[in-house]
Amino acid sequence: MRHRGRGLAAIEYPTGMNLGGDPSQAWIKIKPDGRVDVFAGTVDIGQGSRTVHTQIVADALGVPYDWVTMDVSNTDSSPLCTGTFASRGTFIGGNAVRVAAEKTREALLAIAAQEMEVDPNDLEVVDGEVRVKGTPTQKLGVDEVAGAATYAYGTIVTGSGGWMKPASEPDPETGECDPHAAISYAACVAEVEVDDETGEVVVTKLIQAYDVGKAINPTMVEGQIEGGGAMGIGLGLLEQAYPYYPTLEHRGDRFGHYLMPALKDTPEYVNLIIENPSADGPFGAKAIGEMANNAQPPAIGAAIHDAVGVWITEMPATPERVLRALDEREQRAPRRDGKWLIFDDDISITAVSSNGGDGFIHVSLPAADVSGSGGGGAAGPRRPDPGDPGVARGSPA
Amino acid sequence: MKAVGARFPRYDGLLHVTGRTRYVDDFKVPGMLWCRTLRSSIDSGRITRLDTSRAEALDGVYAVLTHEDPDRNVVGHLEDLGVPPDMPLLAEDEVRHKGQLIAAVAAESEERAQQAVDMIEVDYEERQPFLDIRKAFDPDQPQVTPDGNVYFYDPYDHCRVRKGDVDWAFEQADVIVKGCYRPQAIEQAPIETQAALAIPEADGKMTVHSTTQAMYFSMGIVAKFLGVSLNQIKFVGGTVGGGFGGKVDTAVEPIAALLARKARRPVKYRSTREEEFLALWTRAPWHIEIADAVSRDGWILGRRTLTLHDAGAYTGFSAYGAMKHLHHSAGAYTIPNVFMNSYVVYTNHVPTSAMRGFGVTSVSFAVETHMNRIAGELGISPWELRLKNGNRIGDLTPTRVKLEDPSTVPTILACADAAGVELPSEYAQMTPGERSGELLPEHLEDQLGKADAWRNR
Amino acid sequence: MRLMVNGAEQEVDSGPLASLLHVLREELDITSPKAGCQQGGCGACTVLVDGKPQRSCLTPLASVEGAMITTVEGLGDAGELTAVQQAFYAKYGAQCGYCTSGMMLAATALIDATNGDGVTRQEIEEVMGGHLCRCTGYVKIIEAVEAASRGETFDLEELRRAGTAGGEETMILDTGGQS
């Protein structure tokens, strides 16, 4: 029989490498006809950074989008980018090209101010023209300014810059630190159908809301929401490199054995973009890339519970796991102990480790459990006080 | 016209739809050789003999690479951040996982390279593998590294976050909910496999076409294996057929470059799909235990977490990922009292690495499943539980960063609206603005004050 | 052996058991079919053999002697993009682009078989279900195929230059200034 269920998850995700200290750089030159070459290091792995960065440069400089060429092809001509990971492309890479574009605009205005005999502070760049603020008829094309720079002044209109969240060092005792450049948020509602005879779960609909600060390119944000949605379905229902983890049995070496979402797994999508800007982001942007596959697995898990009343806590919820959970519903019911409600006792460290997990600082458990039932006779001699912050193996102190 | 906010088609879209985008594998140069690799067939053991002589003698073979060839054979991906290097590029006297690289061949064709690989003789003395991270401190278990099965974060064998007074929270709690969460290893599986084409130039420099997601990062790593400065290498890339984290690993570039240097010919190493699945790094499996101290009316007063991160056989990026995980173990919620530990555990699995959401995908799954369980236990709507505890402007994260622009509330409300979920008006009207009134109970009044009280006691 | 590729006759040296993928890429420098897995599992190497999609990685050269082989390089006339190509561009059917050639050829064969009547979601699933894409989540690929099957065309130059106005399908909520 098929059962329908709906589940919710809400998440946050940081922008930039954890603990910061991960710079990106860019430099820009303007050709004699005003067209703009950007050299940056952000690799476009398909997420679309080349497009997004081009849009950022166009607006930060004040020229049409199609005047801008984005070169990220090699390390001889492009300056450093720490890399396309940690959801840093739009925010940190984007800030780098923004800063370089602003520097380039300053250089452009300095030439234009000489040509037009006005104060550069009275000038703005709009749609490829340098205009006197408030007197838009008094203007020079960016092409004319760049031509003058090249042939009248013998110089180059160029600018470069970088952006970085300075590195933060965590306090070793408390972990206090400032680890992120920004934080994005998302919520996801998954609707599923669960077949209680086969254990098969189908995601029928994903409603997802992402706060991206500013959608530099809304269609590309949708692409991340939908692509992340598929990947989240893979994480939640299909994919595992070790089907019987932690054993090594049945590892797949081909797509036919390792199941990732295919076209038929595509649910109905409702995409919601929220723009709650980040003060430090380029045009207020935060990030979306990585977080886009984080909310679906728990939302799917909650939907399965809503449908058939079992929690799947070993992701993915394969048919085998769903059927086992249904079969073992009674044995795996949570244990009550005073005010404690303890789920998943059978897969906990205490149950599996031969010494009850001695050496780890335990998640606090009621006394009954700590002193007894932990899987095996060789219970460790020393049970660290769960509240004791000082228990550490190998500590030099 | 504003470009920002407009729906421009992909910058490279016309190239994509005409099949003209040039990916690494689409580059070909005269005299180019192909690479194939010999990888460990066992999970753990000593290499007692490695004989490449028959492979080297085969016609059409230009170079065979072993651990003796790199200038440095052990380079750490995060050694510049203080994480000690531990993984040999090519195995020397031991292998710690199936698929570990032992030797590589450059030959005139892929078939010939594979023939040569098949002629390399290697003998092992097998050991029992260690696989279950929950047994990391069990005395009867095999040791993956000479220093044990757990990575050492100075000054502890784990990284940690402490804020507030978690004992107070657990005493105050009406209910304490505990659960275990075990997200599994995942393959990044971009459709383009990792590939590199290394071209030794006439002036001694090396050009490397690469599928890396991070050109300067990968260039730095290759430079260390080659023992050269950055002006001796030029990375060409920027156009990649999907990454998802796996192409930060820089698995093929050093091999192609070292083979090219040895053979004095261009070498292309295009990893096979079998290598991608069985030998190259995966997203990590995790074991996460959470206990939350909760009040009947739905406040999360405190949280204890214990996370074990399966690093596989070598450190890789794991020290970084497990700490990032830790810093996000409160999820999108404000929990004033936390006690959270994160461990990196070595096993004889393939080393684990970054994948989309590195460190956080796992804890999002754990925290959100846990939130739903708490809601069920308290008989509170999962929407209201989340909105009530959700991050607000001015709240502190577990690492004590003041939040300026959190969106727990608007993202959830947008979903509720689209899903047709009716919420009581005090929830439906919520904003992410600073806490006040009923949303500012005593235990949230002075988050930092409580935190410092704990620290100074 | 002689091969007909994209309307031109080609002489190739590879043996009869060489894969068509290898011959196209390494001998003829036709690189739009990609070696995504060489196991027949992803569809990135798909080409049309006498108008029907086929995985070139599993196709021995001897089996296509005398057949008409079409790759993306052979789509359209004189630089004009086909409806499928236009739609994949305009509808964002590609992200990283690595599966795109195979996807477009499968879609082309599907649409060619339907005489311009449009295709259903079910037909797309049946014909393209074995083509893996790791980036897009397939939504925009499906939309592109549907648009092409209806014969929709696009002003590519205008799109490239100016994009389109925002906010078509997605609700954008501005919560700035909440504080």
GROMACS .gro file of C-alpha atoms in nm, chain A residues 333-338 340-353 355-358 362-376 379-380 383-384 386, chain B residues 176 178-180 289 291 306:
model
   51
  333ALA     CA    1   1.117   0.210   1.951
  334PRO     CA    2   1.280   0.481   2.162
  335ARG     CA    3   1.368   0.399   2.521
  336ARG     CA    4   1.242   0.615   2.804
  337ASP     CA    5   1.448   0.676   3.112
  338GLY     CA    6   1.326   0.947   3.344
  340TRP     CA    7   1.525   1.104   2.866
  341LEU     CA    8   1.385   0.981   2.539
  342ILE     CA    9   1.655   0.778   2.370
  343PHE     CA   10   1.635   0.685   2.005
  344ASP     CA   11   1.872   0.461   1.809
  345ASP     CA   12   2.036   0.296   2.109
  346ASP     CA   13   2.131  -0.005   1.899
  347ILE     CA   14   2.349   0.190   1.659
  348SER     CA   15   2.511   0.419   1.915
  349ILE     CA   16   2.878   0.420   1.999
  350THR     CA   17   2.802   0.280   2.342
  351ALA     CA   18   2.630  -0.021   2.192
  352VAL     CA   19   2.883  -0.099   1.922
  353SER     CA   20   3.221  -0.022   2.079
  355ASN     CA   21   3.471  -0.062   2.553
  356GLY     CA   22   3.151   0.137   2.541
  357GLY     CA   23   3.318   0.413   2.348
  358ASP     CA   24   3.565   0.497   2.618
  362HIS     CA   25   2.999   1.106   2.554
  363VAL     CA   26   2.687   1.281   2.466
  364SER     CA   27   2.533   1.285   2.809
  365LEU     CA   28   2.320   0.982   2.885
  366PRO     CA   29   2.115   0.889   3.189
  367ALA     CA   30   2.314   0.716   3.456
  368ALA     CA   31   2.151   0.379   3.399
  369ASP     CA   32   2.290   0.363   3.050
  370VAL     CA   33   2.632   0.500   3.128
  371SER     CA   34   2.703   0.239   3.391
  372GLY     CA   35   2.562  -0.061   3.216
  373SER     CA   36   2.427  -0.184   2.894
  374GLY     CA   37   2.696  -0.063   2.653
  375GLY     CA   38   2.755  -0.352   2.419
  376GLY     CA   39   3.024  -0.582   2.550
  379ALA     CA   40   3.371  -0.187   2.958
  380GLY     CA   41   3.642   0.069   2.998
  383ARG     CA   42   3.408   0.674   3.212
  384PRO     CA   43   3.460   1.041   3.149
  386PRO     CA   44   3.005   1.398   3.028
  573ILE     CA   45   1.596   1.526   2.684
  575LYS     CA   46   1.881   1.174   2.209
  576GLY     CA   47   1.936   1.019   1.865
  577CYS     CA   48   2.205   0.885   1.632
  686GLU     CA   49   2.490   1.167   1.831
  688ALA     CA   50   2.110   1.505   2.290
  703LEU     CA   51   2.936   1.400   1.948
   0.00000   0.00000   0.00000
